[in-house]
């Protein structure tokens, strides 16, 4: 197991500065490299091969998030057109104290923790209740996980962090029983929207298996709203979303010795109304062939052909609560913003 237990100078300085802990407060486990070395995971990159050899072509959205992609996503969250992040943050700002009061002292497990910015609102609320702070961030990008964890340790002197680098599926299987009275798995930002209905079903089953009876699941979902608002959010005027989309090809080049030319593709996003989902694609501008050496894969592209890189589904709160209930996850309370653009559901197994 590659265990990146921290003894970095940044951390010891933090401990010194706050005259606190002698114990390790940060542990990061890299499940990706751990499992690539074992047989626990199917062939790394098999999902890319699968997506690029089918018609129409697709790529899994987790490939957005190399270190550069995570930075671009942080920029998206600040865009005037991209309402989800700030709307969800405003809900958390209003209700974090109520949420944390409902769970009591609680270990926070966050799927797709990224910069952990919104998580701070929950950590602040647990701290205000004088509850102990334990945080298990899970992210596919080691870079953003490490840098945000280190910053959190500086800002929360009693916080203990056990980070996991890897996919949700792997990480959920790795969770060990908490030392605190309960645990809450947090899945914010409507990342659930990336899952097709059937993948959603599998994911909720994985959540159910990862939780003990009585433990919590806090889910943030983007809600249905007029098409123009949605399409603007995924076609920002500064072109950051376009760069984010194209960056996936650069990531694949790096990861799998590829030769994608990003000049030969363009960003395309629209709202598929019947399916209630934003679809992001990369449209090929001219016929050519791409080679991914590490996957021993050659892919032909026609002019006008697209690769679907993401769906971002928009949900209905009642339907979502029923789907959760079908997995034994009982909704305890739902919060929204005044415009009902975004919803937070707290459920309990
Ligand atoms: C992180 C998956 C929730 O679907 O809105 C933002 C990703 N893609 N802009 C979303 C994203 C384009 C985002 N999620």
Short mmCIF file of C-alpha atoms and ligand atoms in Angstrom, two decimals:
data_model
loop_
_atom_site.label_atom_id
_atom_site.label_comp_id
_atom_site.label_asym_id
_atom_site.label_seq_id
_atom_site.Cartn_x
_atom_site.Cartn_y
_atom_site.Cartn_z
CA UNK A 1 0.00 0.00 0.00
CA UNK A 2 1.33 3.39 -0.95
CA UNK A 3 0.67 5.41 2.15
CA UNK A 4 1.50 9.07 1.90
CA UNK A 5 1.50 9.73 5.62
CA UNK A 6 2.57 13.31 5.99
CA UNK A 7 5.71 14.44 7.62
CA UNK A 8 6.01 17.39 5.26
CA UNK A 9 7.33 20.59 6.74
CA UNK A 10 4.09 22.45 6.09
CA UNK A 11 2.28 20.15 8.47
CA UNK A 12 4.79 20.20 11.30
CA UNK A 13 4.88 23.98 11.08
CA UNK A 14 1.12 24.00 11.41
CA UNK A 15 1.26 21.80 14.47
CA UNK A 16 3.97 23.95 15.98
CA UNK A 17 2.13 27.16 15.25
CA UNK A 18 -1.03 25.94 16.96
CA UNK A 19 0.89 24.19 19.80
CA UNK A 20 -1.23 21.18 19.03
CA UNK A 21 -1.09 17.50 18.24
CA UNK A 22 1.94 15.29 18.30
CA UNK A 23 0.01 12.63 16.42
CA UNK A 24 -0.32 12.42 12.66
CA UNK A 25 -3.33 14.43 11.60
CA UNK A 26 -3.12 13.68 7.91
CA UNK A 27 -3.06 10.38 6.12
CA UNK A 28 -3.56 9.96 2.42
CA UNK A 29 -3.97 6.60 0.75
CA UNK A 30 -3.66 6.28 -2.99
CA UNK A 31 -6.13 3.60 -4.00
CA UNK A 32 -5.44 4.14 -7.70
CA UNK A 33 -1.82 3.01 -7.59
CA UNK A 34 -2.59 0.45 -4.95
CA UNK A 35 -5.19 -1.20 -7.14
CA UNK A 36 -3.36 -0.80 -10.42
CA UNK A 37 -0.65 -2.97 -8.87
CA UNK A 38 -3.13 -5.57 -7.67
CA UNK A 39 -5.91 -7.33 -9.51
CA UNK A 40 -8.59 -5.50 -7.57
CA UNK A 41 -9.49 -3.24 -10.49
CA UNK A 42 -10.12 -4.10 -14.10
CA UNK A 43 -7.40 -2.95 -16.48
CA UNK A 44 -6.71 0.78 -16.05
CA UNK A 45 -7.91 2.57 -19.17
CA UNK A 46 -10.34 -0.15 -20.21
CA UNK A 47 -13.13 2.40 -19.74
CA UNK A 48 -11.39 4.68 -22.29
CA UNK A 49 -11.01 1.86 -24.79
CA UNK A 50 -14.63 0.91 -24.32
CA UNK A 51 -15.89 4.47 -24.74
CA UNK A 52 -13.83 5.28 -27.82
CA UNK A 53 -14.59 2.04 -29.67
CA UNK A 54 -18.36 2.34 -29.37
CA UNK A 55 -20.79 4.37 -31.50
CA UNK A 56 -21.46 7.12 -30.61
CA UNK A 57 -18.19 7.63 -28.77
CA UNK A 58 -18.13 8.50 -25.06
CA UNK A 59 -15.54 9.17 -22.36
CA UNK A 60 -16.05 8.88 -18.59
CA UNK A 61 -16.34 12.29 -16.88
CA UNK A 62 -13.85 11.42 -14.14
CA UNK A 63 -11.14 12.00 -16.76
CA UNK A 64 -11.91 15.73 -16.51
CA UNK A 65 -10.18 15.84 -13.18
CA UNK A 66 -6.44 15.74 -13.59
CA UNK A 67 -4.74 18.52 -11.62
CA UNK A 68 -5.34 21.07 -14.40
CA UNK A 69 -8.97 19.95 -14.79
CA UNK A 70 -9.58 20.36 -11.07
CA UNK A 71 -8.26 23.92 -11.25
CA UNK A 72 -10.49 24.64 -14.27
CA UNK A 73 -13.48 23.23 -12.43
CA UNK A 74 -12.76 25.57 -9.51
CA UNK A 75 -12.84 28.43 -12.05
CA UNK A 76 -16.16 27.19 -13.44
CA UNK A 77 -17.60 27.36 -9.92
CA UNK A 78 -16.81 31.09 -9.85
CA UNK A 79 -18.40 31.89 -13.22
CA UNK A 80 -21.44 34.18 -13.18
CA UNK A 81 -23.42 31.72 -15.35
CA UNK A 82 -22.58 28.66 -13.25
CA UNK A 83 -25.17 28.94 -10.47
CA UNK A 84 -24.96 25.45 -8.84
CA UNK A 85 -21.93 25.98 -6.59
CA UNK A 86 -22.94 29.31 -5.16
CA UNK A 87 -26.58 28.25 -4.78
CA UNK A 88 -25.64 25.09 -2.90
CA UNK A 89 -23.17 27.06 -0.77
CA UNK A 90 -25.90 29.51 0.16
CA UNK A 91 -28.15 26.66 1.27
CA UNK A 92 -25.32 25.22 3.35
CA UNK A 93 -24.55 28.62 4.82
CA UNK A 94 -28.18 28.91 5.95
CA UNK A 95 -28.67 25.39 7.24
CA UNK A 96 -25.28 23.91 8.20
CA UNK A 97 -26.05 24.44 11.86
CA UNK A 98 -29.38 22.64 11.54
CA UNK A 99 -27.81 19.77 9.57
CA UNK A 100 -24.99 19.26 12.07
CA UNK A 101 -27.43 19.57 14.97
CA UNK A 102 -29.47 16.75 13.44
CA UNK A 103 -26.51 14.38 13.02
CA UNK A 104 -24.68 15.23 16.23
CA UNK A 105 -20.93 14.48 16.47
CA UNK A 106 -20.17 12.90 13.16
CA UNK A 107 -17.36 11.84 10.86
CA UNK A 108 -17.61 13.52 7.45
CA UNK A 109 -16.86 11.40 4.41
CA UNK A 110 -16.92 13.42 1.21
CA UNK A 111 -17.09 11.96 -2.27
CA UNK A 112 -15.40 14.19 -4.86
CA UNK A 113 -14.07 16.54 -2.20
CA UNK A 114 -12.11 18.73 -4.63
CA UNK A 115 -11.16 22.00 -2.96
CA UNK A 116 -13.38 21.20 0.08
CA UNK A 117 -14.66 24.80 0.04
CA UNK A 118 -18.30 23.99 0.81
CA UNK A 119 -17.22 21.35 3.31
CA UNK A 120 -15.81 24.12 5.44
CA UNK A 121 -19.35 25.32 6.11
CA UNK A 122 -20.12 21.92 7.66
CA UNK A 123 -16.80 21.75 9.52
CA UNK A 124 -17.43 25.23 10.94
CA UNK A 125 -20.84 24.12 12.15
CA UNK A 126 -19.48 20.95 13.80
CA UNK A 127 -16.76 23.07 15.39
CA UNK A 128 -19.37 25.53 16.66
CA UNK A 129 -21.15 22.62 18.37
CA UNK A 130 -17.71 21.72 19.84
CA UNK A 131 -17.90 18.32 18.17
CA UNK A 132 -14.66 16.51 17.29
CA UNK A 133 -13.66 16.96 13.65
CA UNK A 134 -12.85 13.99 11.48
CA UNK A 135 -12.85 14.26 7.72
CA UNK A 136 -12.39 11.62 5.02
CA UNK A 137 -12.05 13.40 1.65
CA UNK A 138 -12.20 11.18 -1.42
CA UNK A 139 -11.08 12.42 -4.82
CA UNK A 140 -9.56 11.07 -8.03
CA UNK A 141 -7.13 13.98 -8.16
CA UNK A 142 -4.28 13.50 -5.68
CA UNK A 143 -3.01 17.03 -6.23
CA UNK A 144 -6.15 18.86 -5.18
CA UNK A 145 -6.81 16.42 -2.35
CA UNK A 146 -3.38 16.94 -0.82
CA UNK A 147 -3.30 20.71 -1.16
CA UNK A 148 -6.80 21.23 0.24
CA UNK A 149 -6.17 18.80 3.10
CA UNK A 150 -3.02 20.67 4.09
CA UNK A 151 -4.84 23.98 4.05
CA UNK A 152 -7.67 22.52 6.16
CA UNK A 153 -5.17 21.33 8.78
CA UNK A 154 -3.86 24.87 9.08
CA UNK A 155 -7.34 26.30 9.51
CA UNK A 156 -8.78 23.62 11.83
CA UNK A 157 -6.19 22.82 14.52
CA UNK A 158 -8.03 19.78 15.89
CA UNK A 159 -9.10 18.32 12.56
CA UNK A 160 -8.00 14.80 11.63
CA UNK A 161 -7.99 13.87 7.97
CA UNK A 162 -7.83 10.50 6.29
CA UNK A 163 -7.86 11.12 2.54
CA UNK A 164 -8.48 8.52 -0.13
CA UNK A 165 -7.33 9.02 -3.72
CA UNK A 166 -9.51 6.95 -6.01
CA UNK A 167 -12.91 6.33 -7.51
CA UNK A 168 -16.03 6.43 -5.34
CA UNK A 169 -16.59 2.76 -5.79
CA UNK A 170 -13.14 1.78 -4.54
CA UNK A 171 -13.16 4.29 -1.72
CA UNK A 172 -16.61 3.30 -0.46
CA UNK A 173 -15.37 -0.28 -0.15
CA UNK A 174 -12.37 0.92 1.90
CA UNK A 175 -14.26 2.82 4.60
CA UNK A 176 -13.47 1.59 8.09
CA UNK A 177 -15.86 2.02 11.05
CA UNK A 178 -15.72 5.50 12.53
CA UNK A 179 -14.54 6.25 16.06
CA UNK A 180 -17.19 8.96 16.33
CA UNK A 181 -20.84 8.28 17.27
CA UNK A 182 -21.95 8.44 13.65
CA UNK A 183 -20.89 9.16 10.12
CA UNK A 184 -22.25 11.16 7.20
CA UNK A 185 -21.34 10.55 3.58
CA UNK A 186 -21.53 13.88 1.78
CA UNK A 187 -22.00 14.08 -1.98
CA UNK A 188 -22.33 17.71 -3.00
CA UNK A 189 -22.38 19.75 -6.19
CA UNK A 190 -24.87 17.48 -7.98
CA UNK A 191 -22.06 15.24 -9.14
CA UNK A 192 -24.78 12.59 -8.98
CA UNK A 193 -25.97 14.17 -12.23
CA UNK A 194 -23.07 12.49 -14.02
CA UNK A 195 -24.69 9.10 -13.43
CA UNK A 196 -27.23 7.55 -15.77
CA UNK A 197 -30.36 6.30 -13.99
CA UNK A 198 -29.05 2.76 -13.78
CA UNK A 199 -25.63 3.94 -12.51
CA UNK A 200 -27.46 6.01 -9.91
CA UNK A 201 -29.20 2.90 -8.71
CA UNK A 202 -25.90 1.02 -8.36
CA UNK A 203 -24.33 4.02 -6.63
CA UNK A 204 -27.12 4.26 -4.04
CA UNK A 205 -26.66 0.55 -3.33
CA UNK A 206 -22.96 1.21 -2.74
CA UNK A 207 -23.85 4.04 -0.34
CA UNK A 208 -26.26 1.75 1.45
CA UNK A 209 -23.57 -0.94 1.88
CA UNK A 210 -20.98 1.59 3.06
CA UNK A 211 -23.25 2.97 5.81
CA UNK A 212 -24.22 1.41 9.13
CA UNK A 213 -27.85 1.65 10.20
CA UNK A 214 -28.46 5.12 11.64
CA UNK A 215 -25.69 6.79 9.62
CA UNK A 216 -26.35 9.68 7.24
CA UNK A 217 -26.10 10.59 3.57
CA UNK A 218 -26.18 14.25 2.54
CA UNK A 219 -26.90 14.69 -1.15
CA UNK A 220 -26.82 17.90 -3.22
CA UNK A 221 -28.86 17.84 -6.42
CA UNK A 222 -29.33 20.37 -9.18
CA UNK A 223 -33.03 20.86 -9.97
CA UNK A 224 -34.97 21.25 -13.21
CA UNK A 225 -35.25 24.82 -14.49
CA UNK A 226 -35.66 26.72 -17.78
CA UNK A 227 -33.43 25.50 -20.59
CA UNK A 228 -31.80 28.87 -21.26
CA UNK A 229 -30.49 29.13 -17.69
CA UNK A 230 -29.10 25.61 -17.92
CA UNK A 231 -27.49 26.06 -21.32
CA UNK A 232 -25.84 29.33 -20.26
CA UNK A 233 -24.30 27.56 -17.25
CA UNK A 234 -22.54 25.09 -19.55
CA UNK A 235 -21.64 27.58 -22.30
CA UNK A 236 -20.01 30.36 -20.32
CA UNK A 237 -18.95 33.51 -22.10
CA UNK A 238 -15.33 33.23 -20.94
CA UNK A 239 -14.92 29.79 -22.48
CA UNK A 240 -13.74 28.13 -19.27
CA UNK A 241 -16.18 25.23 -19.68
CA UNK A 242 -14.93 24.72 -23.24
CA UNK A 243 -11.35 24.58 -21.95
CA UNK A 244 -12.40 22.19 -19.18
CA UNK A 245 -14.04 19.92 -21.75
CA UNK A 246 -11.03 19.97 -24.11
CA UNK A 247 -8.64 19.41 -21.22
CA UNK A 248 -9.93 15.86 -21.01
CA UNK A 249 -8.11 15.10 -24.25
CA UNK A 250 -4.87 16.57 -22.89
CA UNK A 251 -5.30 14.44 -19.78
CA UNK A 252 -5.70 11.33 -21.93
CA UNK A 253 -2.61 12.29 -23.93
CA UNK A 254 -0.58 12.47 -20.73
CA UNK A 255 -2.03 9.45 -19.07
CA UNK A 256 -2.04 7.09 -22.06
CA UNK A 257 0.66 8.51 -24.37
CA UNK A 258 -1.96 9.90 -26.72
CA UNK A 259 -1.74 12.37 -29.59
CA UNK A 260 -5.15 14.09 -29.47
CA UNK A 261 -4.92 17.52 -31.10
CA UNK A 262 -7.32 19.76 -29.15
CA UNK A 263 -7.43 22.14 -32.14
CA UNK A 264 -9.35 19.49 -34.04
CA UNK A 265 -12.24 19.44 -31.53
CA UNK A 266 -14.77 21.95 -30.24
CA UNK A 267 -16.91 22.18 -27.11
CA UNK A 268 -20.64 21.49 -27.55
CA UNK A 269 -23.18 21.54 -24.70
CA UNK A 270 -26.98 21.55 -24.80
CA UNK A 271 -29.97 20.60 -22.65
CA UNK A 272 -31.68 17.39 -23.66
CA UNK A 273 -35.17 18.26 -22.43
CA UNK A 274 -36.84 14.83 -22.69
CA UNK A 275 -34.03 13.29 -20.62
CA UNK A 276 -33.65 16.30 -18.29
CA UNK A 277 -29.91 16.37 -18.80
CA UNK A 278 -27.20 18.68 -20.00
CA UNK A 279 -24.99 16.85 -22.44
CA UNK A 280 -21.40 17.88 -23.06
CA UNK A 281 -19.66 16.66 -26.15
CA UNK A 282 -16.43 17.27 -28.05
CA UNK A 283 -17.17 17.68 -31.73
CA UNK A 284 -14.52 16.64 -34.22
CA UNK A 285 -13.87 19.36 -36.82
CA UNK A 286 -12.07 17.28 -39.45
CA UNK A 287 -11.57 13.60 -40.21
CA UNK A 288 -8.41 12.21 -38.63
CA UNK A 289 -6.95 9.37 -36.61
CA UNK A 290 -5.80 9.41 -32.99
CA UNK A 291 -3.40 7.02 -31.35
CA UNK A 292 -3.23 6.17 -27.62
CA UNK A 293 0.02 4.27 -27.37
CA UNK A 294 -0.26 3.00 -23.79
CA UNK A 295 -3.64 1.49 -24.60
CA UNK A 296 -2.49 0.18 -27.99
CA UNK A 297 -5.54 1.93 -29.39
CA UNK A 298 -6.08 3.66 -32.75
CA UNK A 299 -9.30 5.64 -33.13
CA UNK A 300 -10.76 7.04 -36.33
CA UNK A 301 -12.80 10.26 -36.21
CA UNK A 302 -15.12 11.63 -38.90
CA UNK A 303 -15.72 15.35 -39.36
CA UNK A 304 -18.74 16.33 -37.24
CA UNK A 305 -18.53 13.22 -35.10
CA UNK A 306 -18.87 13.76 -31.34
CA UNK A 307 -17.53 12.23 -28.13
CA UNK A 308 -19.95 12.57 -25.23
CA UNK A 309 -17.87 13.53 -22.20
CA UNK A 310 -20.57 14.21 -19.63
CA UNK A 311 -24.22 14.13 -18.77
CA UNK A 312 -25.39 16.42 -16.01
CA UNK A 313 -28.87 15.39 -15.00
CA UNK A 314 -31.33 17.81 -13.41
CA UNK A 315 -33.54 16.27 -10.77
CA UNK A 316 -36.95 16.40 -9.15
CA UNK A 317 -36.79 16.38 -5.35
CA UNK A 318 -39.80 14.10 -4.82
CA UNK A 319 -38.61 11.51 -7.32
CA UNK A 320 -35.13 11.59 -5.80
CA UNK A 321 -36.46 11.00 -2.28
CA UNK A 322 -38.41 7.99 -3.53
CA UNK A 323 -35.31 6.54 -5.18
CA UNK A 324 -33.34 6.98 -1.97
CA UNK A 325 -36.13 5.41 0.07
CA UNK A 326 -36.05 2.38 -2.23
CA UNK A 327 -32.51 1.80 -0.91
CA UNK A 328 -33.52 2.23 2.71
CA UNK A 329 -32.24 5.80 2.78
CA UNK A 330 -35.02 7.72 4.52
CA UNK A 331 -35.19 11.43 3.85
CA UNK A 332 -35.04 13.35 7.16
CA UNK A 333 -35.15 16.84 5.73
CA UNK A 334 -34.83 18.72 2.45
CA UNK A 335 -33.56 22.27 1.99
CA UNK A 336 -33.65 24.47 -1.11
CA UNK A 337 -32.89 28.07 -2.06
CA UNK A 338 -35.69 30.62 -2.59
CA UNK A 339 -35.69 30.04 -6.38
CA UNK A 340 -35.65 26.26 -5.90
CA UNK A 341 -32.69 25.89 -8.21
CA UNK A 342 -30.81 23.43 -6.03
CA UNK A 343 -31.71 20.93 -3.32
CA UNK A 344 -29.99 19.33 -0.34
CA UNK A 345 -31.39 16.08 1.01
CA UNK A 346 -30.33 14.66 4.36
CA UNK A 347 -31.20 10.99 4.63
CA UNK A 348 -30.51 8.27 7.14
CA UNK A 349 -30.14 4.52 6.73
C1 LIG B 1 -19.19 18.50 -11.01
C2 LIG B 1 -20.48 17.08 -12.39
C3 LIG B 1 -21.55 18.60 -10.93
O1 LIG B 1 -22.31 18.66 -14.01
O2 LIG B 1 -22.35 20.74 -13.43
C4 LIG B 1 -19.47 21.83 -14.76
C5 LIG B 1 -19.33 19.42 -13.86
N1 LIG B 1 -19.32 20.26 -16.21
N2 LIG B 1 -19.48 22.38 -15.98
C6 LIG B 1 -21.79 19.66 -13.49
C7 LIG B 1 -19.38 20.48 -14.91
C8 LIG B 1 -19.38 21.43 -16.85
C9 LIG B 1 -20.41 19.52 -12.83
N3 LIG B 1 -20.40 18.43 -11.81
#
